[in-house]
Short mmCIF file of C-alpha atoms and ligand atoms in Angstrom, two decimals:
data_model
loop_
_atom_site.label_atom_id
_atom_site.label_comp_id
_atom_site.label_asym_id
_atom_site.label_seq_id
_atom_site.Cartn_x
_atom_site.Cartn_y
_atom_site.Cartn_z
CA MET K 1 -124.84 -182.79 196.51
CA THR K 2 -122.79 -180.72 193.37
CA LEU K 3 -123.55 -181.06 189.63
CA ALA K 4 -121.92 -184.00 187.87
CA GLU K 5 -119.41 -182.45 185.08
CA PRO K 6 -120.13 -183.67 181.89
CA LEU K 7 -119.29 -187.02 180.22
CA ASP K 8 -116.09 -186.02 178.90
CA ALA K 9 -116.95 -186.88 175.15
CA THR K 10 -113.01 -187.26 174.35
CA ALA K 11 -111.85 -189.39 177.71
CA PRO K 12 -110.89 -193.15 176.77
CA ALA K 13 -113.53 -195.29 177.66
CA PRO K 14 -113.69 -196.99 180.68
CA THR K 15 -112.18 -199.84 180.55
CA GLY K 16 -114.53 -202.71 182.40
CA GLY K 17 -113.72 -207.17 182.73
CA PRO K 18 -112.06 -208.53 185.81
CA THR K 19 -109.15 -205.63 186.58
CA LEU K 20 -111.77 -203.74 187.47
CA PRO K 21 -111.50 -203.54 191.39
CA GLN K 22 -113.68 -206.37 193.15
CA GLU K 23 -114.90 -204.45 195.51
CA ARG K 24 -118.48 -202.38 197.06
CA ARG K 25 -117.58 -198.93 196.43
CA LEU K 26 -120.06 -196.15 197.58
CA ALA K 27 -119.05 -192.56 195.64
CA THR K 28 -122.10 -190.18 196.59
CA ALA K 29 -125.57 -191.99 196.74
CA ILE K 30 -127.18 -193.81 194.25
CA PRO K 31 -128.03 -192.35 192.64
CA GLY K 32 -125.83 -189.74 191.88
CA PRO K 33 -125.24 -186.90 189.66
CA ARG K 34 -124.90 -188.47 186.69
CA SER K 35 -127.33 -191.88 187.21
CA SER K 36 -130.14 -188.99 187.83
CA GLU K 37 -128.94 -187.10 185.11
CA LEU K 38 -129.27 -190.27 182.54
CA LEU K 39 -132.79 -191.70 184.66
CA ALA K 40 -133.87 -188.34 183.39
CA ARG K 41 -133.40 -189.08 180.06
CA LYS K 42 -134.71 -192.02 180.03
CA SER K 43 -137.52 -190.85 180.90
CA ALA K 44 -138.22 -188.46 177.98
CA ALA K 45 -136.66 -191.02 175.60
CA VAL K 46 -137.46 -194.58 176.51
CA ALA K 47 -141.01 -196.21 176.66
CA ARG K 48 -142.07 -196.62 180.29
CA GLY K 49 -142.99 -200.33 179.58
CA VAL K 50 -139.35 -200.71 179.18
CA GLY K 51 -138.66 -200.42 182.99
CA HIS K 52 -135.23 -200.74 185.45
CA ALA K 53 -134.07 -202.31 188.87
CA ALA K 54 -131.21 -200.31 189.91
CA PRO K 55 -131.10 -196.41 189.42
CA VAL K 56 -128.11 -195.89 188.01
CA HIS K 57 -125.40 -194.59 184.71
CA VAL K 58 -123.87 -197.80 183.62
CA VAL K 59 -120.27 -196.99 182.39
CA ALA K 60 -117.88 -200.39 183.41
CA ALA K 61 -119.03 -203.43 184.71
CA GLY K 62 -116.49 -206.52 185.06
CA GLY K 63 -116.37 -209.89 187.04
CA GLY K 64 -119.28 -209.75 189.55
CA VAL K 65 -118.83 -205.57 190.03
CA ILE K 66 -120.72 -203.07 187.73
CA VAL K 67 -119.22 -199.63 187.96
CA ASP K 68 -121.61 -196.33 187.73
CA ALA K 69 -120.97 -192.30 186.14
CA ASP K 70 -120.49 -190.52 189.77
CA GLY K 71 -118.10 -193.62 190.71
CA ASN K 72 -119.88 -195.58 193.20
CA SER K 73 -119.34 -199.83 192.84
CA LEU K 74 -121.92 -202.30 193.19
CA ILE K 75 -122.14 -206.30 193.33
CA ASP K 76 -123.76 -207.38 191.63
CA LEU K 77 -125.56 -210.39 192.49
CA GLY K 78 -127.89 -210.43 189.32
CA SER K 79 -125.90 -210.61 186.07
CA GLY K 80 -128.10 -209.42 184.55
CA ILE K 81 -131.20 -211.88 185.29
CA ALA K 82 -128.21 -215.07 184.67
CA VAL K 83 -127.02 -214.00 181.30
CA THR K 84 -123.15 -213.35 182.68
CA SER K 85 -122.72 -215.78 184.41
CA VAL K 86 -119.01 -216.41 183.17
CA GLY K 87 -118.41 -213.17 184.75
CA ASN K 88 -119.14 -209.27 183.09
CA SER K 89 -116.95 -208.72 179.85
CA ASN K 90 -115.14 -212.60 180.65
CA PRO K 91 -111.77 -211.86 178.69
CA ARG K 92 -112.11 -214.96 177.07
CA VAL K 93 -115.19 -214.25 175.69
CA VAL K 94 -113.79 -210.36 174.82
CA ASP K 95 -110.92 -212.29 172.94
CA ALA K 96 -113.05 -213.95 171.19
CA VAL K 97 -115.84 -211.98 170.05
CA SER K 98 -112.60 -209.36 169.53
CA ARG K 99 -111.48 -211.26 166.26
CA GLN K 100 -114.83 -211.79 164.54
CA LEU K 101 -115.60 -208.78 164.62
CA ASP K 102 -111.75 -208.22 162.78
CA ALA K 103 -112.87 -211.57 160.55
CA PHE K 104 -117.00 -211.06 159.81
CA THR K 105 -119.96 -209.46 161.68
CA HIS K 106 -122.79 -210.88 159.70
CA THR K 107 -124.00 -213.00 156.93
CA CYS K 108 -126.95 -214.18 157.55
CA PHE K 109 -126.49 -217.89 158.32
CA THR K 110 -129.32 -218.79 155.95
CA ILE K 111 -127.44 -216.88 153.50
CA ALA K 112 -124.32 -217.89 153.48
CA PRO K 113 -123.27 -220.20 156.35
CA TYR K 114 -120.16 -219.98 159.38
CA ASP K 115 -118.03 -222.63 161.29
CA GLY K 116 -119.20 -221.18 164.71
CA TYR K 117 -123.19 -221.05 164.28
CA VAL K 118 -122.38 -225.11 163.25
CA SER K 119 -119.80 -225.14 166.43
CA VAL K 120 -122.02 -223.63 168.92
CA ALA K 121 -124.99 -226.30 167.38
CA GLU K 122 -122.64 -228.98 167.96
CA ALA K 123 -121.75 -228.03 171.40
CA LEU K 124 -124.91 -227.88 172.63
CA ASN K 125 -126.60 -231.68 170.92
CA ARG K 126 -123.01 -232.79 173.16
CA LEU K 127 -123.76 -231.00 176.14
CA THR K 128 -127.17 -230.59 176.41
CA PRO K 129 -129.25 -234.03 178.14
CA GLY K 130 -129.17 -237.50 176.92
CA ASP K 131 -126.88 -239.50 174.09
CA HIS K 132 -130.07 -239.39 171.32
CA VAL K 133 -128.83 -237.53 167.99
CA LYS K 134 -129.69 -234.11 167.94
CA ARG K 135 -130.01 -231.00 165.65
CA SER K 136 -129.99 -227.67 167.25
CA ALA K 137 -131.14 -223.77 165.93
CA LEU K 138 -130.05 -220.84 166.87
CA PHE K 139 -132.71 -217.46 167.39
CA ASN K 140 -131.53 -214.14 169.06
CA SER K 141 -133.69 -213.97 172.53
CA GLY K 142 -135.60 -216.84 174.89
CA ALA K 143 -138.69 -215.95 174.24
CA GLU K 144 -138.35 -216.41 170.07
CA ALA K 145 -136.15 -219.81 170.75
CA VAL K 146 -139.64 -220.79 173.05
CA GLU K 147 -141.77 -219.77 169.95
CA ASN K 148 -139.54 -221.75 168.11
CA ALA K 149 -139.30 -224.94 170.25
CA VAL K 150 -143.61 -225.25 170.15
CA LYS K 151 -143.19 -224.46 166.21
CA ILE K 152 -141.51 -227.52 166.02
CA ALA K 153 -143.19 -229.46 168.88
CA ARG K 154 -146.88 -228.86 166.54
CA ARG K 155 -145.24 -229.79 163.54
CA ALA K 156 -143.70 -233.29 164.16
CA THR K 157 -146.66 -233.86 166.20
CA ARG K 158 -149.21 -232.42 163.75
CA LYS K 159 -150.76 -231.69 167.07
CA GLN K 160 -152.24 -227.93 168.03
CA ALA K 161 -152.17 -227.23 172.04
CA VAL K 162 -149.77 -226.79 174.23
CA VAL K 163 -150.15 -226.96 178.22
CA ALA K 164 -147.91 -224.50 180.28
CA PHE K 165 -147.46 -224.29 184.05
CA ASP K 166 -149.13 -222.15 186.74
CA HIS K 167 -146.45 -219.57 187.76
CA ALA K 168 -144.40 -219.82 184.48
CA TYR K 169 -142.59 -217.13 182.84
CA HIS K 170 -141.50 -217.71 179.21
CA GLY K 171 -141.48 -214.41 177.87
CA ARG K 172 -143.34 -211.40 176.40
CA THR K 173 -143.92 -211.52 172.74
CA ASN K 174 -147.54 -212.18 171.78
CA LEU K 175 -147.38 -217.25 172.19
CA THR K 176 -145.28 -216.34 175.33
CA MET K 177 -147.05 -213.79 176.80
CA GLY K 178 -149.73 -216.80 176.44
CA LEU K 179 -147.43 -219.33 178.79
CA THR K 180 -146.76 -217.07 181.16
CA ALA K 181 -148.54 -217.04 183.69
CA LYS K 182 -148.23 -213.57 185.55
CA ASN K 183 -150.54 -210.38 184.27
CA ILE K 184 -149.17 -207.61 185.99
CA PRO K 185 -146.71 -206.52 184.24
CA TYR K 186 -146.41 -209.44 181.66
CA LYS K 187 -149.71 -209.09 180.08
CA HIS K 188 -152.03 -206.83 181.47
CA GLY K 189 -153.94 -205.24 178.41
CA PHE K 190 -151.37 -206.96 175.30
CA GLY K 191 -154.23 -209.80 174.54
CA PRO K 192 -155.33 -211.35 173.44
CA PHE K 193 -153.34 -214.38 173.49
CA ALA K 194 -153.19 -217.05 170.87
CA PRO K 195 -155.22 -220.10 171.38
CA GLU K 196 -154.12 -223.75 172.74
CA VAL K 197 -152.67 -222.94 175.44
CA TYR K 198 -153.66 -224.54 178.32
CA ARG K 199 -152.19 -224.10 182.26
CA ALA K 200 -151.64 -227.31 184.51
CA PRO K 201 -150.74 -226.56 187.84
CA LEU K 202 -146.94 -226.84 189.47
CA SER K 203 -145.61 -228.41 192.52
CA TYR K 204 -144.82 -225.46 194.80
CA PRO K 205 -143.87 -227.53 198.32
CA TYR K 206 -143.83 -224.35 199.66
CA ARG K 207 -146.93 -223.35 199.18
CA ASP K 208 -149.29 -226.33 197.82
CA GLY K 209 -149.46 -228.22 201.76
CA GLY K 210 -146.05 -230.76 200.82
CA LEU K 211 -147.63 -232.41 197.48
CA SER K 212 -145.16 -235.19 197.00
CA GLY K 213 -143.83 -234.86 193.32
CA ALA K 214 -146.25 -237.92 192.19
CA ASP K 215 -149.12 -236.87 193.88
CA ALA K 216 -148.44 -233.40 192.46
CA ALA K 217 -147.91 -234.48 188.85
CA ALA K 218 -150.84 -236.81 189.16
CA ARG K 219 -152.70 -234.16 190.01
CA ALA K 220 -152.25 -232.39 186.44
CA ILE K 221 -151.13 -235.71 184.34
CA LEU K 222 -155.37 -235.33 185.44
CA GLN K 223 -155.78 -232.03 184.68
CA ILE K 224 -154.19 -232.37 181.84
CA GLU K 225 -156.39 -234.99 180.51
CA LYS K 226 -159.39 -234.16 181.28
CA GLN K 227 -159.67 -230.68 180.19
CA VAL K 228 -157.45 -231.18 176.95
CA GLY K 229 -156.89 -234.75 176.58
CA ALA K 230 -152.95 -235.98 175.25
CA GLU K 231 -154.46 -236.27 171.72
CA ASN K 232 -154.46 -233.32 171.53
CA LEU K 233 -151.35 -232.19 172.79
CA ALA K 234 -147.92 -231.00 171.08
CA ALA K 235 -146.08 -230.34 173.67
CA LEU K 236 -145.49 -229.61 177.53
CA ILE K 237 -142.96 -226.60 178.39
CA ILE K 238 -141.69 -226.50 181.24
CA GLU K 239 -138.33 -224.84 183.33
CA PRO K 240 -136.89 -227.66 185.33
CA ILE K 241 -136.93 -224.30 188.49
CA GLN K 242 -139.47 -221.58 187.44
CA GLY K 243 -137.50 -218.06 187.30
CA GLU K 244 -139.25 -215.44 187.31
CA GLY K 245 -141.68 -217.45 189.39
CA GLY K 246 -140.47 -217.94 192.60
CA PHE K 247 -137.56 -219.44 192.05
CA ILE K 248 -140.09 -222.75 192.66
CA VAL K 249 -138.01 -226.11 193.07
CA PRO K 250 -141.16 -228.61 192.22
CA ALA K 251 -140.79 -231.82 194.82
CA GLU K 252 -138.48 -234.42 193.59
CA GLY K 253 -140.31 -236.77 191.32
CA PHE K 254 -142.61 -234.36 189.61
CA LEU K 255 -140.11 -233.86 186.41
CA PRO K 256 -139.34 -237.16 185.94
CA ALA K 257 -143.42 -238.39 185.77
CA LEU K 258 -144.45 -235.46 183.79
CA ALA K 259 -141.04 -236.25 181.15
CA GLU K 260 -141.92 -240.03 181.71
CA TRP K 261 -146.29 -239.46 181.01
CA ALA K 262 -145.45 -236.93 177.82
CA ARG K 263 -142.84 -239.99 176.27
CA ALA K 264 -145.48 -242.60 177.20
CA ASN K 265 -148.31 -239.97 175.14
CA ASP K 266 -146.90 -238.78 172.07
CA VAL K 267 -146.02 -235.74 173.66
CA VAL K 268 -143.16 -233.13 172.96
CA PHE K 269 -141.05 -232.56 176.56
CA ILE K 270 -140.08 -229.33 176.16
CA ALA K 271 -137.38 -227.78 179.05
CA ASP K 272 -137.26 -224.36 179.15
CA GLU K 273 -134.22 -223.91 180.33
CA VAL K 274 -133.19 -220.37 179.69
CA GLN K 275 -132.17 -219.47 183.71
CA THR K 276 -131.20 -222.69 184.76
CA GLY K 277 -129.27 -223.36 181.80
CA PHE K 278 -125.34 -223.38 181.69
CA GLY K 279 -124.26 -224.51 185.11
CA ARG K 280 -125.94 -221.85 186.71
CA THR K 281 -127.66 -224.43 189.00
CA GLY K 282 -124.84 -226.33 189.67
CA ALA K 283 -124.85 -229.02 186.49
CA MET K 284 -124.44 -227.89 183.22
CA PHE K 285 -128.35 -228.11 182.61
CA ALA K 286 -130.82 -228.38 185.86
CA MET K 287 -133.07 -231.33 184.58
CA GLU K 288 -130.17 -233.03 185.69
CA HIS K 289 -130.47 -232.94 188.82
CA GLU K 290 -133.22 -236.19 188.45
CA GLY K 291 -131.74 -237.38 185.24
CA VAL K 292 -134.80 -236.11 183.34
CA VAL K 293 -134.02 -236.22 178.80
CA PRO K 294 -136.10 -233.76 177.86
CA ASP K 295 -137.15 -233.90 173.67
CA LEU K 296 -136.38 -230.33 173.33
CA VAL K 297 -133.99 -227.38 175.06
CA VAL K 298 -134.89 -224.08 174.76
CA THR K 299 -131.42 -222.17 176.13
CA ALA K 300 -130.72 -218.50 176.13
CA LYS K 301 -129.11 -216.15 178.97
CA GLY K 302 -126.10 -217.65 180.11
CA ILE K 303 -125.81 -218.73 176.79
CA ALA K 304 -123.13 -216.63 175.11
CA GLY K 305 -121.34 -214.53 178.52
CA GLY K 306 -123.80 -210.75 177.73
CA LEU K 307 -123.89 -211.49 173.53
CA PRO K 308 -127.96 -211.98 172.99
CA LEU K 309 -128.29 -216.00 171.60
CA ALA K 310 -130.60 -219.00 171.87
CA ALA K 311 -131.19 -221.91 171.04
CA VAL K 312 -133.42 -225.16 170.17
CA THR K 313 -131.88 -228.22 170.95
CA GLY K 314 -133.91 -231.59 170.66
CA ARG K 315 -134.17 -235.46 168.60
CA ALA K 316 -133.61 -235.26 165.11
CA GLU K 317 -136.18 -236.58 164.67
CA ILE K 318 -138.60 -233.77 166.17
CA MET K 319 -135.72 -230.72 164.66
CA ASP K 320 -135.48 -232.63 160.97
CA ALA K 321 -140.27 -232.60 161.33
CA SER K 322 -139.89 -228.43 159.83
CA ASP K 323 -139.20 -227.77 155.97
CA PRO K 324 -136.35 -226.27 155.39
CA GLY K 325 -136.68 -222.04 155.70
CA GLY K 326 -139.28 -223.22 158.77
CA LEU K 327 -137.29 -222.48 161.07
CA GLY K 328 -134.59 -218.86 160.73
CA GLY K 329 -134.09 -215.17 161.01
CA THR K 330 -132.32 -212.55 160.21
CA TYR K 331 -129.78 -212.16 163.54
CA GLY K 332 -130.48 -216.24 164.91
CA GLY K 333 -126.89 -217.55 165.56
CA ASN K 334 -125.24 -214.06 164.90
CA PRO K 335 -121.42 -215.23 164.41
CA LEU K 336 -120.30 -212.56 166.88
CA ALA K 337 -122.57 -214.14 169.53
CA CYS K 338 -121.70 -217.34 168.62
CA ALA K 339 -118.16 -216.37 168.98
CA ALA K 340 -119.15 -215.49 172.42
CA ALA K 341 -120.91 -218.23 173.08
CA LEU K 342 -118.24 -220.98 172.38
CA ALA K 343 -116.09 -218.71 174.53
CA ALA K 344 -118.00 -218.92 177.66
CA ILE K 345 -118.52 -222.28 176.72
CA ASP K 346 -115.02 -223.20 177.67
CA ALA K 347 -115.64 -221.25 180.72
CA TYR K 348 -117.58 -223.06 181.63
CA GLU K 349 -116.58 -226.19 181.09
CA GLU K 350 -112.67 -225.43 181.89
CA ASP K 351 -112.22 -222.65 184.32
CA GLY K 352 -114.85 -225.11 186.61
CA LEU K 353 -117.72 -223.36 186.81
CA VAL K 354 -120.34 -225.44 187.11
CA GLU K 355 -118.95 -226.91 190.43
CA ARG K 356 -118.29 -223.60 190.68
CA ALA K 357 -122.06 -222.53 190.99
CA GLY K 358 -122.69 -225.71 193.70
CA ALA K 359 -120.14 -223.94 196.23
CA LEU K 360 -121.80 -220.98 195.62
CA GLY K 361 -125.08 -222.27 196.66
CA GLU K 362 -124.21 -224.44 199.75
CA LEU K 363 -122.48 -220.76 201.10
CA LEU K 364 -126.20 -219.40 199.97
CA LEU K 365 -128.69 -221.60 201.24
CA GLY K 366 -126.31 -221.43 204.11
CA ARG K 367 -126.17 -218.05 204.63
CA LEU K 368 -129.83 -217.58 204.04
CA ALA K 369 -131.04 -220.62 206.60
CA GLU K 370 -128.68 -219.25 209.40
CA LEU K 371 -130.48 -215.81 208.26
CA GLN K 372 -133.75 -217.51 208.57
CA ALA K 373 -133.36 -218.94 211.98
CA SER K 374 -133.98 -215.73 213.43
CA ASP K 375 -136.10 -214.08 211.04
CA PRO K 376 -139.21 -215.35 210.92
CA ARG K 377 -140.49 -213.53 207.64
CA ILE K 378 -138.35 -215.64 205.98
CA GLY K 379 -141.00 -217.94 205.53
CA ASP K 380 -138.77 -219.77 202.70
CA VAL K 381 -135.28 -220.58 201.55
CA ARG K 382 -134.25 -222.55 197.97
CA GLY K 383 -133.17 -223.18 195.19
CA ARG K 384 -130.50 -224.77 193.58
CA GLY K 385 -126.10 -223.82 192.56
CA ALA K 386 -125.79 -220.66 192.30
CA MET K 387 -130.16 -219.94 191.98
CA VAL K 388 -131.25 -219.22 195.62
CA ALA K 389 -133.96 -217.07 197.03
CA MET K 390 -135.72 -216.51 199.97
CA GLU K 391 -139.38 -216.36 199.99
CA LEU K 392 -140.68 -213.09 202.55
CA VAL K 393 -144.09 -213.27 204.38
CA ASP K 394 -146.19 -211.85 207.02
CA PRO K 395 -145.08 -214.47 210.04
CA VAL K 396 -148.50 -214.95 211.61
CA THR K 397 -150.72 -215.37 208.77
CA GLY K 398 -147.90 -216.97 206.16
CA ASP K 399 -149.41 -213.86 203.50
CA PRO K 400 -146.50 -212.77 200.96
CA ASP K 401 -145.08 -209.80 202.12
CA ALA K 402 -144.11 -207.62 198.59
CA ALA K 403 -143.89 -204.25 200.58
CA LEU K 404 -141.02 -205.97 202.88
CA THR K 405 -139.43 -207.66 199.62
CA ALA K 406 -139.29 -204.39 197.60
CA ALA K 407 -137.85 -202.04 200.60
CA VAL K 408 -135.00 -205.18 201.21
CA ALA K 409 -134.60 -204.69 197.13
CA ALA K 410 -134.45 -200.91 197.62
CA HIS K 411 -131.55 -201.28 200.26
CA ALA K 412 -129.54 -203.27 198.85
CA ILE K 413 -129.61 -200.78 195.85
CA ALA K 414 -129.50 -198.53 198.25
CA HIS K 415 -125.67 -199.60 199.09
CA GLY K 416 -124.22 -200.63 196.63
CA VAL K 417 -125.42 -204.37 195.92
CA VAL K 418 -127.78 -205.20 192.73
CA VAL K 419 -130.47 -208.12 193.61
CA LEU K 420 -133.29 -208.18 191.93
CA THR K 421 -137.49 -209.32 192.93
CA CYS K 422 -139.61 -212.25 191.70
CA GLY K 423 -142.64 -214.81 192.08
CA THR K 424 -145.73 -214.11 191.45
CA TYR K 425 -146.54 -212.53 194.42
CA GLY K 426 -143.93 -210.04 194.42
CA ASN K 427 -142.34 -211.76 197.47
CA VAL K 428 -139.16 -213.07 197.00
CA ILE K 429 -135.81 -211.95 196.71
CA ARG K 430 -133.25 -214.64 194.51
CA PHE K 431 -128.97 -214.66 194.21
CA LEU K 432 -127.80 -214.81 190.98
CA PRO K 433 -124.36 -213.92 191.27
CA PRO K 434 -121.69 -214.77 188.83
CA LEU K 435 -120.11 -217.81 188.91
CA THR K 436 -117.28 -216.12 188.85
CA ILE K 437 -117.62 -214.30 192.23
CA SER K 438 -115.08 -214.45 195.49
CA ASP K 439 -116.83 -215.67 198.56
CA GLU K 440 -115.78 -212.59 200.05
CA LEU K 441 -117.82 -210.10 197.27
CA LEU K 442 -120.65 -213.20 197.57
CA LEU K 443 -120.97 -212.70 201.63
CA GLU K 444 -120.29 -209.06 201.56
CA GLY K 445 -123.21 -208.30 199.15
CA LEU K 446 -125.67 -210.99 201.47
CA GLY K 447 -124.78 -209.14 205.16
CA VAL K 448 -126.47 -205.96 203.39
CA VAL K 449 -129.29 -207.48 202.27
CA ALA K 450 -129.49 -209.30 205.94
CA ASP K 451 -129.04 -205.34 207.04
CA GLY K 452 -131.81 -204.65 204.58
CA LEU K 453 -133.84 -206.85 206.67
CA ALA K 454 -133.27 -205.30 210.09
CA ALA K 455 -133.75 -201.50 208.99
CA SER K 456 -137.02 -202.40 207.48
CA MET K 457 -137.99 -204.55 211.44
CA GLU K 458 -136.63 -201.46 212.53
CA VAL K 459 -139.34 -199.81 210.37
CA SER K 460 -142.17 -201.83 211.21
CA ALA K 461 -142.10 -202.64 214.57
C1 LIG Z 1 -135.92 -214.99 180.09
C2 LIG Z 1 -136.87 -215.82 180.22
C3 LIG Z 1 -136.98 -216.37 178.98
C4 LIG Z 1 -137.04 -215.06 177.81
O1 LIG Z 1 -135.94 -214.70 177.15
P1 LIG Z 1 -135.83 -213.29 176.36
O2 LIG Z 1 -134.07 -213.81 176.26
O3 LIG Z 1 -136.34 -212.41 178.26
O4 LIG Z 1 -136.62 -213.03 175.45
C5 LIG Z 1 -138.15 -217.04 178.58
N1 LIG Z 1 -138.15 -217.87 179.76
C6 LIG Z 1 -137.63 -218.58 181.07
C7 LIG Z 1 -137.12 -219.57 181.90
C8 LIG Z 1 -136.10 -217.19 180.72
O5 LIG Z 1 -136.44 -217.12 182.25
#
């Protein structure tokens, strides 16, 4: 392999956006020489705890492709973890942020307010489930918004305990680590965690013997009543489909039963829609699939086309219980991020992306079901809309196969397709394509994953 020329600092910046050819193109091995160079600098400069899934040096991205410094073009089936759902460098987002850059970059909303923040709050109040009176507050990250949802629920109920569920992921700050279920890598060695956090059993149809939603909810509620007590419980927090935990879709009826119990017991029902929100599952919010109206909805990831923004939206009486000055932060609802969010929301609503997520889901589920029919290592295929996964297992014992999962993901990345893994047992390959991706590009990406499964068959045979 030839040594890379150093990147020319005077050359024009590479242009991303949807004009980038939407193709998989391999110019070098992955990582190529320039990517390897960056990764060497990364390990010398960046803390080891900050990992990376794909060993590439990104110089441009657009729509559904990521281009690296060696000239490789990779199909993006992860969207930066369901963030660039409107496509990378979506032109609506780029235009809106550019205009905002020319106007002003920051005032701190809690010092001098501006339209973008209020407009995002109005949009969230309109779009989230339920037609009750709502308020919103904006933050920088999903974890920060989850923390604030818990603060808001405690202040409103004057109770302290919080229940999260098995396999949950809510973030990496202290309180959200406590809410998160998985030890390695998220919690290991980072304790002690915040008190008054309790865990309840989930509905996990593939692994709980097909317990009905109603029975799984009754099991969770009994445990909560016996081990915590509704009179101590401020909030239940749950992802409508678990993200990092393995794209677990609970059995029908589980979420509505929990929401109903919470309502009857003065417990705030918090939907963590950070990964599932903004069209991802074929509805604007995933709780809509079962008609559940949460008291508070936490959003982030897909909200702003790649700029950091997060929100808590909910019932006015709960949201307004916090005293003035109790919520906020220096950057929360930054004007650039708000401009991006308004543009991204226009894209979801006006470019038909929510419907597109449904169509992508049919394509994904159909293709993966075909693969599963001839490959018993694919134990389960599940998901909604463009949030779909396959769980890989030992075909004889049904035990999770994390090694196979890692091998298939590594094969895909080496052949120019970015896919992510997840799951408590590390044995789930998840698909989160941008909602703007073409059928052809998605199918080509899935073909490479299928090749990865076939290749690891030969190895183990
Ligand atoms: C990613 C994620 C978070 C944390 O969001 P950050 O922006 O990474 O802090 C919280 N909840 C869910 C469901 C997530 O997927």
